[in-house]
Amino acid sequence: MYTFTDRGDRSITLRPEGTACAVRAYLEDKLHAGPQPVKLYYTGPMFRYDRPQAGRFRQFHQFGIEVFGSNDPAVDAEVIAMSMDFYGRLGLKNLELHINSVGCVKCRLVLRRELQSFFRKRYDDLCFNCKNRFEKNPMRILDCKETQCIDSGVNAPTPIDCLCESCSAHFEKVKKHMDLINIPYIINHRLVRGLDYYTNTAFEMMAPDIGAQSSIGGGGRYNGLVETCGGPPTPGVGFALGMERVILALDRQRVAFPGTVGPDVFVVTVGQVGSDEAFKLLFKLRAAGFSANKDFLNRSLKAQMKYAGKAGVRFVVIIGEEELARGVAMVRDMVTAKQESVILDQIAVYLTKRKSEV
RNA sequence: GUGGGUGUAGCUCAGCUGGUCAGAGCACCAGAUUGUGGCUCUGGGGGCCGUGGGUUCAAGUCCCAUCAUCCACCCCA
């Protein structure tokens, strides 16, 4: 975590994720006293201290959702579905959705026993870290990327094997609800969340070809977290995605980004004559709800047109000597290249009409 | 925290084994078109070659340090 000492000699840690923040909001604002369930979202910068690499930044941005107050497996499916829908709308393809269930505290006690008895015989084959995990948190051995640990864990008991009756039923219902809305998933027995407050459903979305950090989002159920944070026992389930990784995936999949949108109108002047009128018109147009711009570099008519073309504006309003004398301006449609003269006072009205045609 | 790669124009990069090595494309600006964008052509501006030391007659080019950046390892509550 990104921890440092500030000038007041206080130890400061920058938040690494948003769920705990959402829980605090839920408790501090006493949302648990209101109607349940409570659905929240957040977005903002998060921080880590790891060395940066592809898809991993010291400062990054997450979007996340949390649902407090319901243990209904349909909500797990709803949260997963919402996140998959988000990726789908962006245009991402070939994502893998991995799901698993780590059960409740009771299930994990069973799992812990089973795993320890399984790995006790293979203890010497485990990597250094997993030898420590054996006592501290054997579930994490399943998650280890070392080949020796993967090999020795081939027939290891899985979290799902150790689910109690109600947790097993919960997982079945999550899967059923996923099937009801046709969301394909892969059951990944190695997908675990190590902390005690995680319960039942765990899931993760992976994007191919974005480097070593392939996860673009994930989440799960945390029925113990609110209580751990000092609140009443409250079920919760949530999801978070890393926006930089989503952008990376969009980039790799060559999904077209929404282009930058230019102003609606660009006001072109010829020489100094039309300049004052153009400035006034600029603000009239803005007041009428258009985004509008003009030249501020004393550029030639041609250069202004060129600039307007590059900026992708739809309409150019040309005010020159001839137009001024007649109290009109030339309005040019940059797409059709057609232009007509419009009375100066009527330009906003005219453009409003033209804009609604498109 | 560990290992490796890369720092040259706004961007992407080329610059062999030190000696016309300050370059290309794109972008930008201007002109061709004296009041009309996109296409084309012509011209132009712009670089302490990341920074600081060192080696050498001579350093983008070699060495050291430093900073930045990228990739991977580690880690991922």
CSV table of C-alpha atoms (C1' of nucleotides) in Angstrom, one decimal:
chain,number,residue,atom,x,y,z
A,1,MET,CA,0.0,0.0,0.0
A,2,TYR,CA,1.1,3.5,-0.6
A,3,THR,CA,2.0,4.7,2.9
A,4,PHE,CA,4.1,7.7,3.8
A,5,THR,CA,4.6,10.1,6.6
A,6,ASP,CA,3.3,13.6,6.1
A,7,ARG,CA,4.7,16.9,7.5
A,8,GLY,CA,2.8,16.5,10.7
A,9,ASP,CA,4.5,13.1,11.2
A,10,ARG,CA,1.3,11.3,10.6
A,11,SER,CA,1.3,8.0,8.8
A,12,ILE,CA,-0.8,8.4,5.7
A,13,THR,CA,-2.0,5.5,3.5
A,14,LEU,CA,-3.7,6.2,0.2
A,15,ARG,CA,-6.8,4.1,-0.4
A,16,PRO,CA,-6.1,1.0,-2.4
A,17,GLU,CA,-9.8,0.2,-3.3
A,18,GLY,CA,-13.3,1.4,-2.8
A,19,THR,CA,-15.3,-1.2,-1.0
A,20,ALA,CA,-14.2,-0.3,2.5
A,21,CYS,CA,-15.0,3.3,1.7
A,22,ALA,CA,-18.5,2.3,0.6
A,23,VAL,CA,-18.9,0.3,3.8
A,24,ARG,CA,-17.9,3.3,5.9
A,25,ALA,CA,-20.4,5.5,4.0
A,26,TYR,CA,-23.0,2.9,4.7
A,27,LEU,CA,-22.3,3.0,8.4
A,28,GLU,CA,-21.5,6.6,8.9
A,29,ASP,CA,-24.6,7.7,7.2
A,30,LYS,CA,-26.6,5.0,8.9
A,31,LEU,CA,-27.9,3.7,5.6
A,32,HIS,CA,-28.5,0.4,7.3
A,33,ALA,CA,-31.3,2.1,9.2
A,34,GLY,CA,-33.1,2.9,5.9
A,35,PRO,CA,-34.8,0.7,3.3
A,36,GLN,CA,-32.8,-2.3,2.2
A,37,PRO,CA,-31.0,-3.3,0.1
A,38,VAL,CA,-28.8,-0.3,-0.5
A,39,LYS,CA,-27.2,0.0,-3.9
A,40,LEU,CA,-24.2,2.2,-4.2
A,41,TYR,CA,-21.6,3.1,-6.8
A,42,TYR,CA,-18.3,4.9,-6.7
A,43,THR,CA,-15.6,6.1,-9.0
A,44,GLY,CA,-12.3,7.7,-8.3
A,45,PRO,CA,-8.5,7.4,-8.0
A,46,MET,CA,-6.9,4.6,-6.0
A,47,PHE,CA,-3.2,3.9,-5.3
A,48,ARG,CA,-0.7,1.2,-5.0
A,49,TYR,CA,3.0,1.2,-4.3
A,50,ASP,CA,4.0,-1.7,-6.6
A,51,ARG,CA,6.4,-1.0,-9.4
A,52,PRO,CA,4.3,0.1,-12.4
A,53,GLN,CA,4.0,-2.3,-15.4
A,54,ALA,CA,1.5,-2.8,-18.2
A,55,GLY,CA,-1.9,-2.3,-16.7
A,56,ARG,CA,-0.5,-1.4,-13.3
A,57,PHE,CA,-0.2,2.2,-12.2
A,58,ARG,CA,0.7,3.9,-9.0
A,59,GLN,CA,-2.4,5.9,-9.4
A,60,PHE,CA,-5.3,4.3,-11.2
A,61,HIS,CA,-9.0,4.7,-11.3
A,62,GLN,CA,-11.7,2.3,-10.3
A,63,PHE,CA,-15.4,2.2,-10.9
A,64,GLY,CA,-17.3,0.0,-8.5
A,65,ILE,CA,-20.8,-1.0,-7.2
A,66,GLU,CA,-21.8,-2.4,-3.9
A,67,VAL,CA,-25.1,-3.9,-2.7
A,68,PHE,CA,-25.7,-4.0,1.0
A,69,GLY,CA,-28.5,-5.8,2.9
A,70,SER,CA,-29.4,-8.8,0.7
A,71,ASN,CA,-28.1,-12.3,0.7
A,72,ASP,CA,-30.2,-13.3,-2.3
A,73,PRO,CA,-28.0,-15.2,-4.8
A,74,ALA,CA,-29.9,-13.3,-7.5
A,75,VAL,CA,-28.2,-10.2,-6.4
A,76,ASP,CA,-24.8,-11.8,-6.9
A,77,ALA,CA,-25.9,-12.7,-10.4
A,78,GLU,CA,-27.3,-9.1,-10.9
A,79,VAL,CA,-24.0,-7.6,-9.9
A,80,ILE,CA,-22.0,-9.9,-12.2
A,81,ALA,CA,-24.5,-9.3,-15.0
A,82,MET,CA,-24.2,-5.5,-14.6
A,83,SER,CA,-20.5,-5.6,-14.9
A,84,MET,CA,-20.5,-7.9,-17.9
A,85,ASP,CA,-23.1,-5.6,-19.5
A,86,PHE,CA,-20.9,-2.7,-19.0
A,87,TYR,CA,-18.0,-4.3,-20.8
A,88,GLY,CA,-20.3,-5.5,-23.5
A,89,ARG,CA,-21.7,-2.0,-24.1
A,90,LEU,CA,-18.1,-0.7,-24.4
A,91,GLY,CA,-17.5,-3.2,-27.2
A,92,LEU,CA,-15.1,-5.6,-25.4
A,93,LYS,CA,-15.2,-9.2,-26.6
A,94,ASN,CA,-13.7,-12.5,-25.6
A,95,LEU,CA,-13.8,-11.8,-21.9
A,96,GLU,CA,-13.5,-14.7,-19.6
A,97,LEU,CA,-15.8,-14.7,-16.5
A,98,HIS,CA,-14.5,-16.9,-13.8
A,99,ILE,CA,-16.6,-17.7,-10.8
A,100,ASN,CA,-16.1,-19.7,-7.6
A,101,SER,CA,-17.5,-19.9,-4.1
A,102,VAL,CA,-15.4,-19.8,-1.0
A,103,GLY,CA,-18.4,-20.5,1.3
A,104,CYS,CA,-18.9,-19.1,4.8
A,105,VAL,CA,-16.7,-19.3,7.9
A,106,LYS,CA,-17.8,-22.8,8.6
A,107,CYS,CA,-17.1,-24.0,5.1
A,108,ARG,CA,-13.6,-22.5,5.3
A,109,LEU,CA,-12.8,-24.3,8.5
A,110,VAL,CA,-13.6,-27.5,6.8
A,111,LEU,CA,-11.6,-26.5,3.7
A,112,ARG,CA,-8.7,-25.5,5.9
A,113,ARG,CA,-8.6,-28.9,7.5
A,114,GLU,CA,-8.9,-30.7,4.2
A,115,LEU,CA,-6.3,-28.6,2.6
A,116,GLN,CA,-3.8,-29.0,5.4
A,117,SER,CA,-4.3,-32.8,5.5
A,118,PHE,CA,-3.8,-32.8,1.7
A,119,PHE,CA,-0.8,-30.6,1.5
A,120,ARG,CA,0.9,-32.0,4.7
A,121,LYS,CA,2.1,-35.0,2.5
A,122,ARG,CA,3.3,-32.6,-0.2
A,123,TYR,CA,4.7,-29.9,2.1
A,124,ASP,CA,8.2,-30.2,0.9
A,125,ASP,CA,7.2,-29.6,-2.7
A,126,LEU,CA,5.6,-26.3,-1.9
A,127,CYS,CA,7.3,-23.0,-2.6
A,128,PHE,CA,8.6,-20.8,0.2
A,129,ASN,CA,5.5,-18.6,0.3
A,130,CYS,CA,3.1,-21.5,0.3
A,131,LYS,CA,5.0,-23.2,3.2
A,132,ASN,CA,4.0,-20.1,5.2
A,133,ARG,CA,0.5,-20.2,3.7
A,134,PHE,CA,0.1,-23.7,4.9
A,135,GLU,CA,-0.4,-22.5,8.5
A,136,LYS,CA,-1.6,-19.0,7.9
A,137,ASN,CA,-4.0,-19.4,5.0
A,138,PRO,CA,-3.9,-22.7,3.1
A,139,MET,CA,-6.6,-21.6,0.7
A,140,ARG,CA,-4.1,-19.2,-0.9
A,141,ILE,CA,-2.0,-22.2,-1.9
A,142,LEU,CA,-4.7,-22.9,-4.5
A,143,ASP,CA,-4.0,-19.5,-6.0
A,144,CYS,CA,-0.2,-19.8,-6.2
A,145,LYS,CA,1.3,-19.4,-9.6
A,146,GLU,CA,4.5,-21.4,-8.9
A,147,THR,CA,4.5,-24.5,-11.1
A,148,GLN,CA,5.6,-26.7,-8.2
A,149,CYS,CA,2.5,-25.6,-6.2
A,150,ILE,CA,0.2,-26.0,-9.1
A,151,ASP,CA,1.5,-29.5,-9.7
A,152,SER,CA,1.2,-30.6,-6.2
A,153,GLY,CA,-2.2,-29.1,-5.9
A,154,VAL,CA,-3.7,-31.0,-8.9
A,155,ASN,CA,-6.1,-33.1,-6.9
A,156,ALA,CA,-6.4,-30.8,-3.9
A,157,PRO,CA,-9.8,-30.4,-2.3
A,158,THR,CA,-11.5,-27.3,-3.7
A,159,PRO,CA,-13.6,-24.7,-1.9
A,160,ILE,CA,-16.7,-26.0,-3.6
A,161,ASP,CA,-16.1,-29.5,-2.3
A,162,CYS,CA,-16.3,-28.2,1.2
A,163,LEU,CA,-19.4,-26.0,1.0
A,164,CYS,CA,-22.0,-26.5,3.7
A,165,GLU,CA,-25.6,-27.2,2.6
A,166,SER,CA,-26.7,-23.6,2.5
A,167,CYS,CA,-23.6,-22.2,0.8
A,168,SER,CA,-23.8,-25.0,-1.7
A,169,ALA,CA,-27.4,-24.0,-2.4
A,170,HIS,CA,-26.4,-20.4,-2.6
A,171,PHE,CA,-23.8,-21.1,-5.3
A,172,GLU,CA,-26.2,-23.3,-7.3
A,173,LYS,CA,-28.7,-20.5,-7.3
A,174,VAL,CA,-26.1,-18.0,-8.4
A,175,LYS,CA,-25.3,-20.3,-11.3
A,176,LYS,CA,-29.0,-20.8,-12.0
A,177,HIS,CA,-29.6,-17.0,-12.2
A,178,MET,CA,-26.6,-16.6,-14.5
A,179,ASP,CA,-28.2,-19.2,-16.8
A,180,LEU,CA,-31.5,-17.5,-16.7
A,181,ILE,CA,-30.1,-14.5,-18.3
A,182,ASN,CA,-27.6,-16.4,-20.5
A,183,ILE,CA,-24.3,-15.2,-19.1
A,184,PRO,CA,-21.6,-17.8,-19.7
A,185,TYR,CA,-19.0,-18.4,-17.0
A,186,ILE,CA,-16.1,-20.6,-16.1
A,187,ILE,CA,-16.0,-22.3,-12.7
A,188,ASN,CA,-12.4,-21.6,-11.5
A,189,HIS,CA,-11.6,-23.6,-8.4
A,190,ARG,CA,-8.4,-21.7,-7.9
A,191,LEU,CA,-10.1,-18.3,-7.7
A,192,VAL,CA,-10.0,-17.5,-4.0
A,193,ARG,CA,-10.3,-14.4,-1.8
A,194,GLY,CA,-8.2,-14.9,1.2
A,195,LEU,CA,-9.6,-12.6,3.8
A,196,ASP,CA,-12.1,-13.7,6.4
A,197,TYR,CA,-14.9,-11.4,5.5
A,198,TYR,CA,-15.2,-12.8,2.0
A,199,THR,CA,-18.0,-15.3,1.7
A,200,ASN,CA,-19.6,-17.4,-1.0
A,201,THR,CA,-19.3,-15.9,-4.5
A,202,ALA,CA,-16.0,-14.7,-5.9
A,203,PHE,CA,-15.6,-13.7,-9.5
A,204,GLU,CA,-13.2,-12.1,-11.9
A,205,MET,CA,-13.2,-10.9,-15.5
A,206,MET,CA,-10.1,-11.5,-17.6
A,207,ALA,CA,-9.2,-9.9,-20.9
A,208,PRO,CA,-6.7,-11.6,-23.2
A,209,ASP,CA,-3.7,-9.8,-24.6
A,210,ILE,CA,-3.3,-6.9,-22.1
A,211,GLY,CA,-0.1,-8.2,-20.6
A,212,ALA,CA,0.7,-10.0,-17.3
A,213,GLN,CA,-2.1,-8.2,-15.5
A,214,SER,CA,-5.1,-9.7,-17.3
A,215,SER,CA,-7.8,-9.0,-14.7
A,216,ILE,CA,-10.0,-6.1,-15.7
A,217,GLY,CA,-12.5,-6.4,-12.9
A,218,GLY,CA,-13.8,-8.6,-10.2
A,219,GLY,CA,-15.6,-8.9,-7.0
A,220,GLY,CA,-17.6,-11.1,-4.8
A,221,ARG,CA,-19.7,-11.4,-1.7
A,222,TYR,CA,-18.5,-10.2,1.7
A,223,ASN,CA,-21.1,-11.0,4.3
A,224,GLY,CA,-18.6,-10.4,7.1
A,225,LEU,CA,-17.2,-7.1,6.1
A,226,VAL,CA,-19.8,-4.6,7.5
A,227,GLU,CA,-19.6,-6.3,10.8
A,228,THR,CA,-15.8,-6.3,10.8
A,229,CYS,CA,-16.1,-2.6,10.2
A,230,GLY,CA,-18.2,-2.2,13.3
A,231,GLY,CA,-21.7,-2.3,11.9
A,232,PRO,CA,-24.5,-4.8,12.3
A,233,PRO,CA,-24.2,-8.2,10.6
A,234,THR,CA,-25.0,-7.2,7.0
A,235,PRO,CA,-24.6,-9.2,3.8
A,236,GLY,CA,-22.9,-7.4,0.9
A,237,VAL,CA,-21.8,-8.1,-2.6
A,238,GLY,CA,-19.9,-5.9,-5.0
A,239,PHE,CA,-17.7,-5.4,-8.0
A,240,ALA,CA,-14.9,-3.1,-9.1
A,241,LEU,CA,-13.2,-2.5,-12.4
A,242,GLY,CA,-9.9,-0.8,-13.2
A,243,MET,CA,-10.6,1.8,-15.8
A,244,GLU,CA,-7.0,1.9,-17.2
A,245,ARG,CA,-7.1,-1.8,-17.8
A,246,VAL,CA,-10.4,-1.5,-19.5
A,247,ILE,CA,-9.0,1.2,-21.7
A,248,LEU,CA,-6.0,-1.0,-22.4
A,249,ALA,CA,-8.3,-3.9,-23.4
A,250,LEU,CA,-10.3,-1.6,-25.6
A,251,ASP,CA,-7.1,-0.5,-27.2
A,252,ARG,CA,-5.8,-4.0,-27.8
A,253,GLN,CA,-9.1,-5.0,-29.3
A,254,ARG,CA,-9.1,-2.0,-31.5
A,255,VAL,CA,-12.5,-0.9,-30.3
A,256,ALA,CA,-13.0,2.6,-31.7
A,257,PHE,CA,-13.0,5.2,-28.9
A,258,PRO,CA,-15.6,7.9,-29.1
A,259,GLY,CA,-13.9,10.6,-31.0
A,260,THR,CA,-13.3,14.0,-29.6
A,261,VAL,CA,-16.3,16.2,-30.3
A,262,GLY,CA,-15.6,19.6,-31.7
A,263,PRO,CA,-17.7,22.7,-31.1
A,264,ASP,CA,-21.1,22.9,-32.9
A,265,VAL,CA,-20.2,26.2,-34.5
A,266,PHE,CA,-17.1,28.1,-35.4
A,267,VAL,CA,-17.3,31.8,-36.2
A,268,VAL,CA,-15.0,32.9,-38.9
A,269,THR,CA,-14.1,36.5,-39.4
A,270,VAL,CA,-12.5,38.3,-42.4
A,271,GLY,CA,-10.0,40.8,-41.2
A,272,GLN,CA,-10.7,43.0,-38.2
A,273,VAL,CA,-14.1,44.2,-39.4
A,274,GLY,CA,-16.3,41.3,-38.3
A,275,SER,CA,-14.3,40.7,-35.2
A,276,ASP,CA,-16.6,42.6,-32.7
A,277,GLU,CA,-19.7,41.1,-34.2
A,278,ALA,CA,-18.2,37.6,-34.1
A,279,PHE,CA,-17.3,38.0,-30.5
A,280,LYS,CA,-20.9,39.1,-29.6
A,281,LEU,CA,-22.3,36.2,-31.7
A,282,LEU,CA,-20.0,33.7,-30.0
A,283,PHE,CA,-21.7,34.5,-26.7
A,284,LYS,CA,-25.2,34.6,-28.1
A,285,LEU,CA,-24.6,31.1,-29.6
A,286,ARG,CA,-23.3,29.8,-26.3
A,287,ALA,CA,-26.3,31.3,-24.5
A,288,ALA,CA,-28.5,29.5,-26.9
A,289,GLY,CA,-26.9,26.2,-25.9
A,290,PHE,CA,-24.3,25.7,-28.7
A,291,SER,CA,-20.7,25.0,-28.0
A,292,ALA,CA,-19.0,27.7,-30.1
A,293,ASN,CA,-15.5,29.0,-30.8
A,294,LYS,CA,-13.7,31.5,-33.0
A,295,ASP,CA,-10.2,32.3,-34.0
A,296,PHE,CA,-8.0,34.2,-31.6
A,297,LEU,CA,-4.8,34.2,-33.6
A,298,ASN,CA,-5.7,36.6,-36.4
A,299,ARG,CA,-5.5,33.9,-38.9
A,300,SER,CA,-6.6,34.1,-42.5
A,301,LEU,CA,-10.0,33.1,-43.6
A,302,LYS,CA,-8.5,30.0,-45.2
A,303,ALA,CA,-6.6,29.1,-42.1
A,304,GLN,CA,-9.7,29.5,-40.0
A,305,MET,CA,-11.7,27.3,-42.3
A,306,LYS,CA,-8.9,24.7,-42.1
A,307,TYR,CA,-8.9,24.8,-38.4
A,308,ALA,CA,-12.7,24.5,-38.3
A,309,GLY,CA,-12.5,21.5,-40.6
A,310,LYS,CA,-9.9,19.8,-38.4
A,311,ALA,CA,-11.9,20.5,-35.2
A,312,GLY,CA,-14.8,18.7,-36.7
A,313,VAL,CA,-17.3,21.5,-36.3
A,314,ARG,CA,-20.6,21.1,-38.1
A,315,PHE,CA,-21.4,24.7,-38.9
A,316,VAL,CA,-19.2,27.7,-39.7
A,317,VAL,CA,-20.5,31.2,-39.6
A,318,ILE,CA,-18.6,33.6,-41.7
A,319,ILE,CA,-18.7,37.3,-41.0
A,320,GLY,CA,-17.0,39.6,-43.5
A,321,GLU,CA,-17.3,43.0,-44.9
A,322,GLU,CA,-20.0,42.1,-47.4
A,323,GLU,CA,-22.1,40.3,-44.8
A,324,LEU,CA,-21.7,43.1,-42.2
A,325,ALA,CA,-22.9,45.6,-44.7
A,326,ARG,CA,-26.1,43.6,-45.3
A,327,GLY,CA,-26.5,42.6,-41.6
A,328,VAL,CA,-26.2,38.9,-42.4
A,329,ALA,CA,-23.6,36.1,-42.0
A,330,MET,CA,-22.8,33.2,-44.2
A,331,VAL,CA,-23.6,29.9,-42.6
A,332,ARG,CA,-21.8,27.0,-44.0
A,333,ASP,CA,-22.6,23.3,-43.4
A,334,MET,CA,-19.2,21.6,-43.2
A,335,VAL,CA,-20.6,18.2,-44.1
A,336,THR,CA,-22.7,19.2,-47.2
A,337,ALA,CA,-20.5,22.2,-48.0
A,338,LYS,CA,-23.7,24.2,-48.7
A,339,GLN,CA,-24.0,27.7,-47.3
A,340,GLU,CA,-26.6,30.4,-47.2
A,341,SER,CA,-26.8,33.9,-45.8
A,342,VAL,CA,-28.8,34.4,-42.6
A,343,ILE,CA,-29.7,37.6,-40.8
A,344,LEU,CA,-27.3,38.1,-37.9
A,345,ASP,CA,-30.0,38.2,-35.3
A,346,GLN,CA,-31.6,35.0,-36.6
A,347,ILE,CA,-28.5,32.8,-36.6
A,348,ALA,CA,-29.1,31.1,-33.2
A,349,VAL,CA,-32.7,30.3,-34.2
A,350,TYR,CA,-31.6,29.1,-37.7
A,351,LEU,CA,-28.9,26.9,-36.2
A,352,THR,CA,-31.3,25.4,-33.6
A,353,LYS,CA,-33.6,24.5,-36.4
A,354,ARG,CA,-30.8,23.0,-38.6
A,355,LYS,CA,-29.4,21.1,-35.7
A,356,SER,CA,-32.7,19.4,-34.9
A,357,GLU,CA,-32.9,18.2,-38.5
A,358,VAL,CA,-29.7,16.1,-38.1
B,1,G,C1',11.8,-4.8,-3.2
B,2,U,C1',14.4,-7.6,-7.9
B,3,G,C1',15.8,-8.1,-13.1
B,4,G,C1',16.0,-6.3,-18.1
B,5,G,C1',14.8,-2.7,-22.2
B,6,U,C1',14.4,2.3,-23.7
B,7,G,C1',15.4,8.0,-23.3
B,8,U,C1',17.3,12.1,-30.4
B,9,A,C1',11.8,17.6,-33.2
B,10,G,C1',4.8,18.1,-30.6
B,11,C,C1',4.3,12.4,-32.0
B,12,U,C1',6.5,7.6,-34.0
B,13,C,C1',11.3,6.6,-34.8
B,14,A,C1',16.3,6.3,-38.1
B,15,G,C1',21.2,7.6,-37.0
B,16,C,C1',26.4,0.8,-38.6
B,17,U,C1',32.3,-0.6,-35.6
B,18,G,C1',33.2,7.1,-32.1
B,19,G,C1',35.1,11.6,-37.5
B,20,U,C1',28.9,16.3,-42.7
B,21,C,C1',24.8,12.7,-37.5
B,22,A,C1',21.2,17.0,-36.4
B,23,G,C1',17.7,13.4,-39.9
B,24,A,C1',12.7,11.0,-41.9
B,25,G,C1',7.4,10.5,-41.7
B,26,C,C1',3.3,12.5,-39.4
B,27,A,C1',1.7,17.0,-36.9
B,28,C,C1',2.2,22.5,-37.0
B,29,C,C1',2.7,27.3,-40.0
B,30,A,C1',2.7,29.8,-44.8
B,31,G,C1',2.0,30.0,-50.0
B,32,A,C1',0.0,27.9,-54.7
B,33,U,C1',-6.1,29.4,-54.3
B,34,U,C1',-6.0,38.3,-53.4
B,35,G,C1',-13.2,35.8,-49.1
B,36,U,C1',-14.0,29.4,-48.1
B,37,G,C1',-12.0,23.3,-44.8
B,38,G,C1',-11.0,18.0,-46.5
B,39,C,C1',-7.0,16.2,-51.8
B,40,U,C1',-2.4,17.7,-54.0
B,41,C,C1',2.2,20.4,-54.6
B,42,U,C1',6.0,23.9,-52.8
B,43,G,C1',8.4,26.1,-48.8
B,44,G,C1',9.1,27.1,-43.5
B,45,G,C1',9.6,27.1,-38.1
B,46,G,C1',11.1,23.9,-34.4
B,47,G,C1',16.1,19.6,-31.0
B,48,C,C1',21.6,21.7,-24.3
B,49,C,C1',20.4,13.8,-28.7
B,50,G,C1',17.0,12.9,-20.5
B,51,U,C1',20.7,15.0,-16.8
B,52,G,C1',25.7,15.2,-14.6
B,53,G,C1',30.5,13.4,-14.7
B,54,G,C1',34.4,10.7,-17.4
B,55,U,C1',37.5,8.5,-21.7
B,56,U,C1',39.3,10.9,-26.5
B,57,C,C1',42.3,15.3,-31.0
B,58,A,C1',36.9,14.2,-31.6
B,59,A,C1',30.9,11.6,-28.0
B,60,G,C1',23.4,10.7,-29.8
B,61,U,C1',27.5,7.1,-30.6
B,62,C,C1',32.0,4.4,-25.5
B,63,C,C1',32.2,4.2,-19.7
B,64,C,C1',30.1,5.6,-14.8
B,65,A,C1',26.3,7.8,-12.0
B,66,U,C1',21.5,9.8,-11.7
B,67,C,C1',16.5,10.7,-13.2
B,68,A,C1',12.4,9.3,-16.1
B,69,U,C1',9.8,5.6,-18.7
B,70,C,C1',8.4,0.7,-20.3
B,71,C,C1',8.2,-4.7,-19.6
B,72,A,C1',8.6,-8.7,-16.4
B,73,C,C1',9.2,-10.8,-11.4
B,74,C,C1',7.2,-10.1,-6.5
B,75,C,C1',2.6,-8.7,-4.6
B,76,C,C1',-2.5,-8.2,-5.2
B,77,A,C1',-5.9,-7.0,1.3
